[in-house]
């Protein structure tokens, strides 16, 4: 044995002997006490960390291994705090030991609060550092790497670094206006965990938000935290019933109506643009998993946008859905920014798919009398009906562009109607889809009291209340046809993305014709070889990302980031057009 090896072996023996009392206390003789870390030198902590890691691998029980992994992480942290020469190795060891400790700890208890925590007879402290204030403990804790990415089709966005990424779930709060804007399933947020030691040398398990505090300072060095921006919402999606409820909501199920509204997928930030996503017919916000994941996984977009999902019951007619979504947005802003002076309030971006795309266009438009005149031959002031009914009908057919919208993206939206609404399955759906919306009952009562005021072609439908989301997507429906003339108000930039499939000669995505999705005046138009579920297309997601990056560069409140961004803004993103509805060559 070389002299250097003998010296190393002697040092290790000394450390192990010094740790013997600690080992007895922490591994079973005194299970109620927190372990004390005795070594005083950096080198001793380094050797102790490695020794406890070896001990954990040879441990005879999972509990003994768990305690040894905890002590390994704590000694590695103290070595880093003292300025370990092999800091990178110690940081990696600290992370590995923390990970293995958490694997064991979470088999014993997944519900954590701040303060003392006993794991297999060993006490430590849990500290929440810079976590979302929307999280209400106790928190359900899951290792991020154990969360399935099926909802994102396997795509995970994570970065390596110090600490172990986690997915946290907390209950929805009940004591503030913002609570109603949080998902009923709970609040999901990412975090990163690592082990520190307190002033007395006792282990402290820290849970921190790596997006709020991207790095941790240990001693004189800074370490970037590991992060996983995909796991938290994927964990939430696993518990959600929205996909099933969205389908039932189309056929009159009331549960999705009780859950309707705008929901924040992250903490409200007054300085970030809300990206408001509006799903389509019979769908739910779960359809936006891929796009939401792309936003969170792109540091530039994540720092400028906040993701909002809209839930609404899609059995109601188009104009009723527009009115309802307007009400959901109003309620959100009343809770978040009652003064109406936040940057976010005047810089919204709408993204709508299918029916949601048409709703988004209507939110960008001024109706004037176009829709009213398509439905009625008499002014509302001359009708005889309950004032509440007349007010609802008037608000449905008369509206202005929703204030604060600066940009909109329409995906596979049937702006000129869909033939699917008139085919046999469309006719069946029109019978099955619920027509009991309160707004439709108001319209029915107004028509019954004023039959002479209704356009003759619509009178029978209005008298019977035969109006729903399917019927209002028919190409020949008079009010829908009149609505084609409503374009986003001047100052609102808009984009169209369409799908086209070979079996339809690239003229349709199987549900909506390409020609129905295209709009004059769009800043950019892209047609991709994909079906109606366009939100899952990699090309469509890349196009939305491109548009949002351009929006960041061109929008108010931000500096020009690149000279070519200025050129793109002035040129209106050249090269993104579709000729005669044919897919652009990529």
Coordinates of C-alpha atoms in Angstrom, one line a residue:
X1 CA 0.0 0.0 0.0
X2 CA 1.4 3.4 -0.9
X3 CA 2.0 6.0 1.8
X4 CA -0.8 8.2 0.3
X5 CA -3.3 5.3 0.5
X6 CA -2.3 4.6 4.1
X7 CA -2.8 8.2 5.1
X8 CA -6.2 8.3 3.4
X9 CA -7.2 5.1 5.2
X10 CA -6.1 6.5 8.5
X11 CA -8.1 9.6 7.9
X12 CA -11.2 7.6 7.1
X13 CA -10.8 5.5 10.2
X14 CA -10.5 8.5 12.4
X15 CA -13.6 10.0 10.9
X16 CA -15.6 6.8 11.3
X17 CA -14.5 6.6 14.9
X18 CA -15.4 10.2 15.5
X19 CA -18.8 9.5 14.0
X20 CA -19.5 6.4 16.0
X21 CA -21.5 8.2 18.8
X22 CA -23.5 10.1 16.1
X23 CA -24.1 6.9 14.2
X24 CA -25.5 5.2 17.3
X25 CA -27.8 8.1 18.1
X26 CA -29.0 8.6 14.5
X27 CA -29.2 4.9 13.6
X28 CA -31.3 3.6 16.4
X29 CA -30.1 4.2 20.0
X30 CA -31.8 7.5 20.5
X31 CA -34.4 7.7 17.7
X32 CA -36.1 10.9 18.9
X33 CA -33.1 13.2 18.6
X34 CA -31.7 15.0 15.6
X35 CA -28.2 13.9 14.6
X36 CA -25.4 16.2 15.4
X37 CA -22.6 16.5 12.9
X38 CA -19.3 16.5 14.8
X39 CA -16.4 16.9 12.3
X40 CA -15.0 20.4 12.3
X41 CA -12.8 20.5 9.2
X42 CA -13.8 20.6 5.6
X43 CA -11.8 17.5 4.8
X44 CA -13.5 15.6 7.6
X45 CA -16.9 16.5 6.3
X46 CA -15.9 15.4 2.8
X47 CA -14.7 12.1 4.2
X48 CA -17.8 11.7 6.4
X49 CA -20.1 12.3 3.4
X50 CA -18.4 9.6 1.5
X51 CA -18.4 7.3 4.5
X52 CA -22.2 7.7 5.1
X53 CA -22.9 7.1 1.4
X54 CA -21.0 3.8 1.6
X55 CA -22.8 3.0 4.8
X56 CA -26.1 3.7 3.1
X57 CA -25.3 1.3 0.3
X58 CA -24.5 -1.5 2.8
X59 CA -27.4 -0.8 5.2
X60 CA -29.4 -3.8 6.2
X61 CA -32.7 -1.9 6.4
X62 CA -34.3 0.8 4.3
X63 CA -34.7 3.0 7.4
X64 CA -30.9 2.7 8.1
X65 CA -30.1 3.5 4.5
X66 CA -32.5 6.5 4.6
X67 CA -30.8 8.0 7.7
X68 CA -27.4 7.4 6.2
X69 CA -28.3 9.2 3.0
X70 CA -29.6 12.1 5.1
X71 CA -26.3 12.3 7.0
X72 CA -24.3 12.0 3.7
X73 CA -26.2 15.0 2.3
X74 CA -25.8 17.1 5.4
X75 CA -22.0 16.4 5.6
X76 CA -21.6 17.2 1.9
X77 CA -23.4 20.5 2.5
X78 CA -21.1 21.4 5.4
X79 CA -18.1 20.5 3.2
X80 CA -19.4 22.9 0.5
X81 CA -20.1 25.6 3.1
X82 CA -16.5 25.3 4.3
X83 CA -15.2 25.7 0.8
X84 CA -14.4 22.1 -0.2
X85 CA -11.7 21.9 -2.8
X86 CA -13.7 19.3 -4.7
X87 CA -16.8 21.4 -4.7
X88 CA -18.3 20.0 -7.9
X89 CA -17.9 16.4 -6.6
X90 CA -19.4 17.4 -3.2
X91 CA -22.3 19.2 -4.9
X92 CA -23.1 16.1 -7.0
X93 CA -22.8 13.9 -3.9
X94 CA -25.1 16.1 -1.9
X95 CA -27.7 15.9 -4.6
X96 CA -27.4 12.2 -5.0
X97 CA -27.7 11.6 -1.3
X98 CA -30.6 14.0 -1.0
X99 CA -32.3 12.1 -3.9
X100 CA -31.9 8.8 -2.2
X101 CA -33.0 10.1 1.1
X102 CA -36.2 11.5 -0.5
X103 CA -36.9 8.2 -2.2
X104 CA -37.1 6.6 1.2
X105 CA -38.7 9.6 3.0
X106 CA -41.6 9.8 0.5
X107 CA -42.4 6.1 1.0
X108 CA -43.1 7.0 4.7
X109 CA -44.8 10.3 4.3
X110 CA -45.8 12.4 1.3
X111 CA -47.7 15.2 3.2
X112 CA -45.3 17.8 4.5
X113 CA -45.5 21.1 6.3
X114 CA -42.8 23.4 7.6
X115 CA -41.2 22.5 10.9
X116 CA -40.1 19.2 12.5
X117 CA -40.4 16.1 10.4
X118 CA -39.6 12.6 11.7
X119 CA -38.4 10.1 9.1
X120 CA -37.8 6.6 10.4
X121 CA -37.1 7.8 14.0
X122 CA -34.8 10.6 12.9
X123 CA -35.9 14.3 13.3
X124 CA -35.0 17.0 10.9
X125 CA -36.5 20.3 10.0
X126 CA -38.4 21.2 6.8
X127 CA -38.1 24.7 5.5
X128 CA -40.2 26.2 2.7
X129 CA -38.1 28.9 1.0
X130 CA -39.6 31.2 -1.7
X131 CA -42.4 28.8 -2.5
X132 CA -45.6 30.0 -4.2
X133 CA -47.8 31.9 -1.7
X134 CA -50.7 30.1 -3.4
X135 CA -49.6 26.7 -1.9
X136 CA -51.5 25.8 1.2
X137 CA -49.8 23.2 3.4
X138 CA -49.6 20.4 4.1
X139 CA -48.2 19.8 0.6
X140 CA -48.3 16.5 -1.3
X141 CA -44.7 15.9 -2.5
X142 CA -43.7 13.8 -5.4
X143 CA -40.2 13.4 -7.0
X144 CA -40.5 15.1 -10.4
X145 CA -38.7 12.3 -12.2
X146 CA -41.4 9.9 -11.1
X147 CA -44.2 11.9 -12.7
X148 CA -45.4 10.5 -16.0
X149 CA -45.0 12.7 -19.1
X150 CA -47.8 11.0 -21.0
X151 CA -49.9 14.1 -21.0
X152 CA -47.1 15.9 -22.9
X153 CA -46.5 12.9 -25.2
X154 CA -43.3 12.1 -23.3
X155 CA -41.7 15.6 -23.6
X156 CA -40.1 16.8 -20.4
X157 CA -38.3 20.1 -19.8
X158 CA -35.8 19.9 -17.0
X159 CA -32.3 21.3 -16.2
X160 CA -29.5 19.7 -14.2
X161 CA -28.1 21.4 -11.2
X162 CA -27.9 21.3 -7.5
X163 CA -30.8 19.7 -5.6
X164 CA -33.7 17.4 -6.5
X165 CA -36.7 18.6 -8.5
X166 CA -40.1 18.0 -6.9
X167 CA -43.8 18.4 -7.9
X168 CA -45.9 19.9 -5.1
X169 CA -49.7 19.9 -4.6
X170 CA -51.4 22.1 -2.1
X171 CA -55.1 22.6 -1.4
X172 CA -56.9 25.5 -3.1
X173 CA -57.2 28.4 -0.7
X174 CA -60.6 29.8 0.4
X175 CA -59.7 33.2 2.0
X176 CA -58.9 35.5 -0.9
X177 CA -60.6 36.5 -4.2
X178 CA -57.8 34.9 -6.2
X179 CA -58.7 31.5 -4.7
X180 CA -61.6 31.1 -7.1
X181 CA -59.1 31.3 -10.0
X182 CA -57.2 28.3 -8.8
X183 CA -57.9 24.8 -10.1
X184 CA -60.4 22.8 -7.9
X185 CA -58.0 19.9 -7.9
X186 CA -55.5 22.1 -6.1
X187 CA -52.4 24.2 -6.7
X188 CA -49.5 22.5 -8.5
X189 CA -46.0 24.0 -8.4
X190 CA -42.5 22.8 -9.0
X191 CA -39.8 23.0 -6.3
X192 CA -36.2 21.8 -5.7
X193 CA -35.0 20.2 -2.5
X194 CA -31.7 19.9 -0.8
X195 CA -30.3 19.3 2.7
X196 CA -28.6 22.0 4.7
X197 CA -27.5 22.2 8.4
X198 CA -28.6 24.7 11.0
X199 CA -26.4 26.5 13.5
X200 CA -26.4 23.4 15.7
X201 CA -25.3 21.1 12.9
X202 CA -28.8 19.5 12.5
X203 CA -30.2 18.6 9.1
X204 CA -32.6 20.9 7.4
X205 CA -34.5 19.9 4.3
X206 CA -35.1 22.9 2.2
X207 CA -37.8 23.1 -0.5
X208 CA -37.4 26.2 -2.8
X209 CA -38.9 27.4 -6.1
X210 CA -36.0 27.3 -8.6
X211 CA -37.9 29.8 -10.9
X212 CA -38.1 32.4 -8.2
X213 CA -34.5 31.7 -6.9
X214 CA -32.5 30.0 -9.6
X215 CA -29.4 29.5 -7.6
X216 CA -28.3 28.9 -4.0
X217 CA -25.3 30.3 -2.3
X218 CA -23.3 27.9 -0.1
X219 CA -20.2 29.3 1.5
X220 CA -18.6 31.6 -1.1
X221 CA -19.9 29.7 -4.1
X222 CA -23.1 29.8 -6.1
X223 CA -24.9 26.8 -7.5
X224 CA -27.6 26.7 -10.1
X225 CA -30.6 24.7 -8.9
X226 CA -31.9 21.8 -10.8
X227 CA -35.5 22.3 -12.1
X228 CA -38.3 20.6 -13.9
X229 CA -41.0 22.8 -15.4
X230 CA -43.1 19.9 -16.7
X231 CA -43.8 17.7 -13.7
X232 CA -46.0 19.9 -11.6
X233 CA -48.9 20.4 -14.0
X234 CA -48.5 16.8 -15.4
X235 CA -49.0 15.7 -11.8
X236 CA -52.2 17.8 -11.7
X237 CA -53.5 16.5 -15.0
X238 CA -53.3 12.9 -13.6
X239 CA -56.0 13.8 -11.0
X240 CA -58.2 15.9 -13.3
X241 CA -61.6 14.8 -14.5
X242 CA -61.9 17.7 -17.0
X243 CA -61.4 15.6 -20.1
X244 CA -64.4 13.4 -19.3
X245 CA -66.4 16.4 -18.0
X246 CA -65.8 18.3 -21.2
X247 CA -67.5 15.7 -23.3
X248 CA -70.4 15.3 -20.9
X249 CA -70.7 19.1 -20.8
X250 CA -71.3 19.1 -24.5
X251 CA -74.4 16.9 -24.0
X252 CA -75.8 18.9 -21.1
X253 CA -73.7 17.7 -18.1
X254 CA -73.7 20.4 -15.5
X255 CA -70.5 19.6 -13.6
X256 CA -68.2 21.4 -16.1
X257 CA -70.6 24.4 -15.9
X258 CA -70.0 24.5 -12.2
X259 CA -66.3 24.5 -12.8
X260 CA -66.4 27.1 -15.6
X261 CA -64.1 30.1 -15.4
X262 CA -60.6 31.4 -15.9
X263 CA -57.9 29.4 -14.1
X264 CA -54.4 30.5 -13.3
X265 CA -51.7 27.8 -13.9
X266 CA -49.1 29.8 -12.2
X267 CA -48.9 32.7 -9.7
X268 CA -50.3 35.9 -11.1
X269 CA -47.6 38.4 -12.2
X270 CA -48.8 41.9 -13.0
X271 CA -45.8 42.3 -15.3
X272 CA -46.3 39.2 -17.5
X273 CA -48.7 38.9 -20.5
X274 CA -51.6 36.5 -19.8
X275 CA -51.7 33.8 -22.5
X276 CA -55.4 32.9 -22.4
X277 CA -56.1 29.5 -23.9
X278 CA -59.7 28.7 -25.0
X279 CA -60.5 25.1 -25.9
X280 CA -62.9 23.8 -28.5
X281 CA -66.2 21.9 -28.7
X282 CA -66.5 19.0 -26.2
X283 CA -63.0 19.6 -25.0
X284 CA -61.2 20.9 -22.0
X285 CA -58.0 22.8 -21.0
X286 CA -56.2 19.4 -20.9
X287 CA -55.9 19.8 -24.7
X288 CA -53.4 22.6 -24.0
X289 CA -50.9 20.4 -22.2
X290 CA -48.4 20.5 -25.1
X291 CA -48.5 24.2 -25.6
X292 CA -48.4 25.0 -21.9
X293 CA -45.4 22.7 -21.5
X294 CA -43.7 24.5 -24.4
X295 CA -44.2 27.9 -22.7
X296 CA -42.9 26.7 -19.3
X297 CA -40.0 25.0 -20.9
X298 CA -38.8 28.1 -22.8
X299 CA -37.1 30.5 -20.4
X300 CA -37.7 33.5 -22.6
X301 CA -41.4 32.8 -23.0
X302 CA -41.8 31.7 -19.4
X303 CA -40.4 35.0 -18.2
X304 CA -42.8 37.1 -20.3
X305 CA -46.1 35.1 -20.3
X306 CA -48.3 33.5 -17.7
X307 CA -50.6 30.7 -18.8
X308 CA -54.4 31.0 -18.1
X309 CA -56.8 28.2 -19.1
X310 CA -60.5 28.9 -19.8
X311 CA -63.1 26.2 -18.9
X312 CA -66.6 26.6 -20.4
X313 CA -69.5 24.4 -21.2
X314 CA -69.5 24.0 -25.0
X315 CA -73.1 23.1 -25.5
X316 CA -74.2 26.7 -25.6
X317 CA -74.4 28.7 -28.9
X318 CA -71.3 30.6 -30.1
X319 CA -72.4 34.1 -29.0
X320 CA -73.5 32.8 -25.6
X321 CA -70.1 31.2 -25.1
X322 CA -68.5 34.5 -26.1
X323 CA -70.6 36.3 -23.5
X324 CA -69.7 33.8 -20.8
X325 CA -66.0 33.9 -21.5
X326 CA -66.1 37.7 -21.3
X327 CA -67.8 37.3 -17.9
X328 CA -65.1 34.8 -16.7
X329 CA -62.3 37.3 -17.8
X330 CA -64.1 40.1 -16.0
X331 CA -64.3 38.1 -12.8
X332 CA -60.6 37.3 -13.1
X333 CA -59.5 40.9 -13.5
X334 CA -61.8 42.0 -10.7
X335 CA -60.0 39.6 -8.4
X336 CA -56.4 40.3 -9.7
X337 CA -56.4 43.9 -10.7
X338 CA -59.5 45.8 -9.6
X339 CA -57.8 49.1 -10.4
X340 CA -57.1 47.9 -14.0
X341 CA -53.6 49.5 -14.2
X342 CA -51.4 46.4 -14.4
X343 CA -49.2 45.8 -17.5
X344 CA -50.9 42.4 -17.7
X345 CA -54.4 43.9 -18.0
X346 CA -53.6 45.7 -21.3
X347 CA -51.4 43.0 -22.9
X348 CA -53.4 39.8 -23.2
X349 CA -52.8 37.2 -25.9
X350 CA -55.7 34.9 -26.9
X351 CA -55.2 31.4 -28.3
X352 CA -58.3 29.5 -29.4
X353 CA -58.8 26.1 -31.0
X354 CA -61.8 25.2 -33.2
X355 CA -64.9 26.7 -31.6
X356 CA -62.6 28.4 -29.1
X357 CA -60.9 30.1 -32.0
X358 CA -64.1 31.6 -33.2
X359 CA -65.0 32.7 -29.6
X360 CA -61.5 34.3 -29.4
X361 CA -62.2 36.2 -32.7
X362 CA -65.5 37.5 -31.4
X363 CA -63.7 38.7 -28.2
X364 CA -61.5 40.7 -30.5
X365 CA -64.3 42.2 -32.5
X366 CA -67.0 45.0 -32.4
X367 CA -70.4 43.7 -33.4
X368 CA -72.1 46.9 -34.2
X369 CA -75.7 46.0 -35.3
X370 CA -74.5 43.2 -37.7
X371 CA -75.5 40.3 -35.6
X372 CA -78.6 41.9 -34.2
X373 CA -79.9 42.7 -37.6
X374 CA -79.3 39.1 -38.7
X375 CA -81.6 37.9 -36.0
X376 CA -84.2 40.6 -35.5
X377 CA -86.1 43.2 -37.5
X378 CA -86.9 45.4 -34.6
X379 CA -84.8 47.3 -32.1
X380 CA -84.7 46.0 -28.5
X381 CA -86.2 49.2 -27.2
X382 CA -89.5 48.4 -29.1
X383 CA -89.8 44.8 -27.8
X384 CA -92.1 43.8 -24.9
X385 CA -90.4 41.3 -22.5
X386 CA -88.9 41.1 -19.1
X387 CA -86.0 43.6 -18.8
X388 CA -83.7 40.9 -17.6
X389 CA -84.4 38.8 -20.7
X390 CA -84.0 41.7 -23.0
X391 CA -80.7 42.7 -21.3
X392 CA -79.3 39.2 -21.8
X393 CA -80.3 39.0 -25.4
X394 CA -79.0 42.5 -26.1
X395 CA -75.6 41.7 -24.5
X396 CA -75.4 38.5 -26.5
X397 CA -75.9 40.2 -29.9
X398 CA -74.2 43.6 -29.1
X399 CA -70.6 43.7 -27.9
X400 CA -67.3 45.4 -28.3
X401 CA -63.8 44.0 -28.4
X402 CA -62.6 42.8 -25.0
X403 CA -60.3 45.6 -23.7
X404 CA -56.6 44.6 -23.2
X405 CA -56.3 42.0 -26.0
X406 CA -53.3 42.8 -28.2
X407 CA -52.8 39.6 -30.1
X408 CA -54.8 36.4 -31.0
X409 CA -53.9 33.1 -32.5
X410 CA -56.7 31.0 -34.1
X411 CA -56.1 27.2 -34.6
X412 CA -58.4 25.2 -36.9
X413 CA -61.2 27.7 -36.2
X414 CA -64.3 27.4 -38.4
X415 CA -64.7 31.1 -39.0
X416 CA -66.9 30.4 -42.0
X417 CA -68.7 27.4 -40.5
X418 CA -68.1 23.7 -40.7
X419 CA -69.8 21.2 -43.1
X420 CA -69.6 18.7 -40.2
X421 CA -72.4 20.6 -38.5
X422 CA -74.8 19.8 -41.4
X423 CA -73.8 16.1 -42.0
X424 CA -75.7 13.3 -40.4
X425 CA -73.6 13.2 -37.3
X426 CA -74.0 17.0 -37.0
X427 CA -77.8 16.6 -37.2
X428 CA -77.7 14.0 -34.5
X429 CA -75.5 16.1 -32.3
X430 CA -77.8 19.1 -32.7
X431 CA -80.6 17.0 -31.2
X432 CA -78.5 15.6 -28.4
X433 CA -76.4 18.6 -27.4
X434 CA -78.0 20.4 -24.5
X435 CA -80.2 23.5 -25.3
X436 CA -81.1 24.4 -21.8
X437 CA -78.8 27.4 -21.4
X438 CA -80.4 30.2 -19.4
X439 CA -79.5 32.6 -22.2
X440 CA -81.4 30.5 -24.7
X441 CA -84.4 30.5 -22.5
X442 CA -84.3 34.3 -22.3
X443 CA -84.1 34.4 -26.1
X444 CA -87.0 32.0 -26.3
X445 CA -89.2 34.1 -24.1
X446 CA -88.3 37.2 -26.0
X447 CA -89.2 35.5 -29.3
X448 CA -92.5 34.2 -27.8
X449 CA -93.4 37.7 -26.7
X450 CA -92.3 39.4 -29.9
X451 CA -92.6 36.9 -32.8
X452 CA -92.9 39.7 -35.3
X453 CA -89.5 41.1 -34.2
X454 CA -87.6 37.9 -35.2
X455 CA -86.2 37.2 -38.6
X456 CA -88.7 34.8 -40.2
X457 CA -86.0 32.2 -41.0
X458 CA -85.0 32.0 -37.4
X459 CA -88.4 32.3 -35.7
X460 CA -89.3 28.6 -35.3
X461 CA -85.8 27.8 -33.9
X462 CA -86.0 30.6 -31.4
X463 CA -89.5 29.8 -30.3
X464 CA -88.5 26.2 -29.7
X465 CA -85.1 27.0 -28.2
X466 CA -83.4 24.9 -30.9
X467 CA -80.1 26.8 -30.7
X468 CA -76.8 25.3 -29.5
X469 CA -73.1 25.2 -30.3
X470 CA -73.5 22.7 -33.2
X471 CA -76.4 24.6 -34.9
X472 CA -74.5 27.9 -34.7
X473 CA -71.6 26.4 -36.6
X474 CA -73.6 25.6 -39.7
X475 CA -72.3 27.4 -42.7
X476 CA -75.8 28.7 -43.7
X477 CA -76.9 29.8 -40.2
X478 CA -77.8 33.5 -40.7
X479 CA -76.2 34.9 -37.6
X480 CA -73.1 32.9 -38.1
X481 CA -72.9 34.0 -41.7
X482 CA -73.3 37.6 -40.6
X483 CA -70.5 37.1 -38.0
X484 CA -68.0 36.4 -40.8
X485 CA -67.8 40.1 -41.3
X486 CA -66.6 40.7 -37.8
X487 CA -62.8 41.0 -37.9
X488 CA -60.5 41.8 -35.0
X489 CA -60.5 45.5 -34.1
X490 CA -57.7 47.6 -35.5
X491 CA -54.7 47.4 -33.3
X492 CA -55.2 43.7 -32.5
X493 CA -52.7 41.5 -34.4
X494 CA -54.0 38.0 -35.3
X495 CA -52.7 34.8 -36.9
X496 CA -54.3 31.7 -38.3
X497 CA -53.0 28.1 -38.3
X498 CA -54.9 25.4 -40.2
X499 CA -54.6 21.7 -40.6
X500 CA -54.9 19.8 -43.9
X501 CA -54.9 16.1 -44.6
X502 CA -54.0 14.2 -47.9
X503 CA -57.3 12.2 -47.9
X504 CA -59.2 15.5 -48.2
X505 CA -56.9 16.8 -51.0
X506 CA -55.4 19.1 -48.4
X507 CA -58.6 21.1 -48.4
X508 CA -59.7 20.1 -44.8
X509 CA -58.4 18.8 -41.5
X510 CA -61.3 16.3 -41.5
X511 CA -63.6 18.7 -39.6
X512 CA -63.0 22.2 -40.7
X513 CA -62.1 23.2 -44.3
X514 CA -58.9 25.1 -44.7
X515 CA -60.8 27.9 -46.5
X516 CA -63.0 28.3 -43.4
X517 CA -59.9 28.9 -41.1
X518 CA -58.2 31.6 -43.2
X519 CA -58.8 35.2 -42.5
X520 CA -58.0 38.3 -44.5
X521 CA -55.6 40.7 -42.7
X522 CA -53.9 38.0 -40.6
X523 CA -50.3 38.9 -39.9
X524 CA -49.3 35.3 -40.6
X525 CA -51.0 32.1 -41.9
X526 CA -49.7 28.6 -41.8
X527 CA -51.2 25.4 -43.0
X528 CA -49.6 22.1 -41.8
X529 CA -50.2 18.5 -42.7
X530 CA -52.2 17.6 -39.6
X531 CA -55.8 16.8 -38.5
X532 CA -58.2 18.8 -36.5
X533 CA -56.3 18.2 -33.2
X534 CA -53.9 20.8 -34.4
X535 CA -52.7 21.8 -30.9
X536 CA -50.8 18.5 -30.9
X537 CA -48.9 19.3 -34.1
X538 CA -45.1 20.0 -33.6
X539 CA -45.2 22.4 -36.5
X540 CA -48.2 24.3 -35.0
X541 CA -46.5 24.4 -31.6
X542 CA -43.3 25.7 -33.2
X543 CA -45.3 28.4 -35.1
X544 CA -47.0 29.6 -31.9
X545 CA -43.6 29.8 -30.2
X546 CA -42.3 31.8 -33.1
X547 CA -45.3 34.2 -32.9
X548 CA -44.9 34.6 -29.2
X549 CA -41.2 35.3 -29.4
X550 CA -42.1 37.9 -32.1
X551 CA -44.8 39.3 -29.8
X552 CA -42.2 39.8 -27.0
X553 CA -39.9 41.6 -29.3
X554 CA -42.6 43.8 -30.9
X555 CA -44.8 44.4 -27.9
X556 CA -45.0 47.4 -25.6
X557 CA -43.0 47.4 -22.4
X558 CA -40.0 45.4 -23.6
X559 CA -36.8 46.4 -25.2
X560 CA -36.0 45.3 -28.8
X561 CA -34.0 42.2 -28.4
X562 CA -32.6 41.7 -31.8
X563 CA -32.3 43.8 -34.9
X564 CA -33.8 41.0 -37.0
X565 CA -36.8 41.1 -34.6
X566 CA -37.4 44.7 -35.6
X567 CA -37.3 43.7 -39.2
X568 CA -39.7 40.9 -38.6
X569 CA -42.2 43.3 -36.9
X570 CA -42.0 45.8 -39.7
X571 CA -42.3 43.2 -42.4
X572 CA -45.2 41.3 -40.7
X573 CA -43.3 38.0 -40.4
X574 CA -42.8 37.4 -44.2
X575 CA -42.7 33.8 -45.5
X576 CA -45.6 32.6 -43.4
X577 CA -48.4 32.3 -45.8
X578 CA -50.5 29.6 -47.4
X579 CA -51.2 29.8 -51.1
X580 CA -54.7 28.6 -52.0
X581 CA -55.1 26.6 -48.9
X582 CA -52.1 24.3 -49.7
X583 CA -49.6 23.4 -46.9
X584 CA -46.5 25.5 -46.9
X585 CA -43.4 23.4 -47.8
X586 CA -41.3 23.0 -44.6

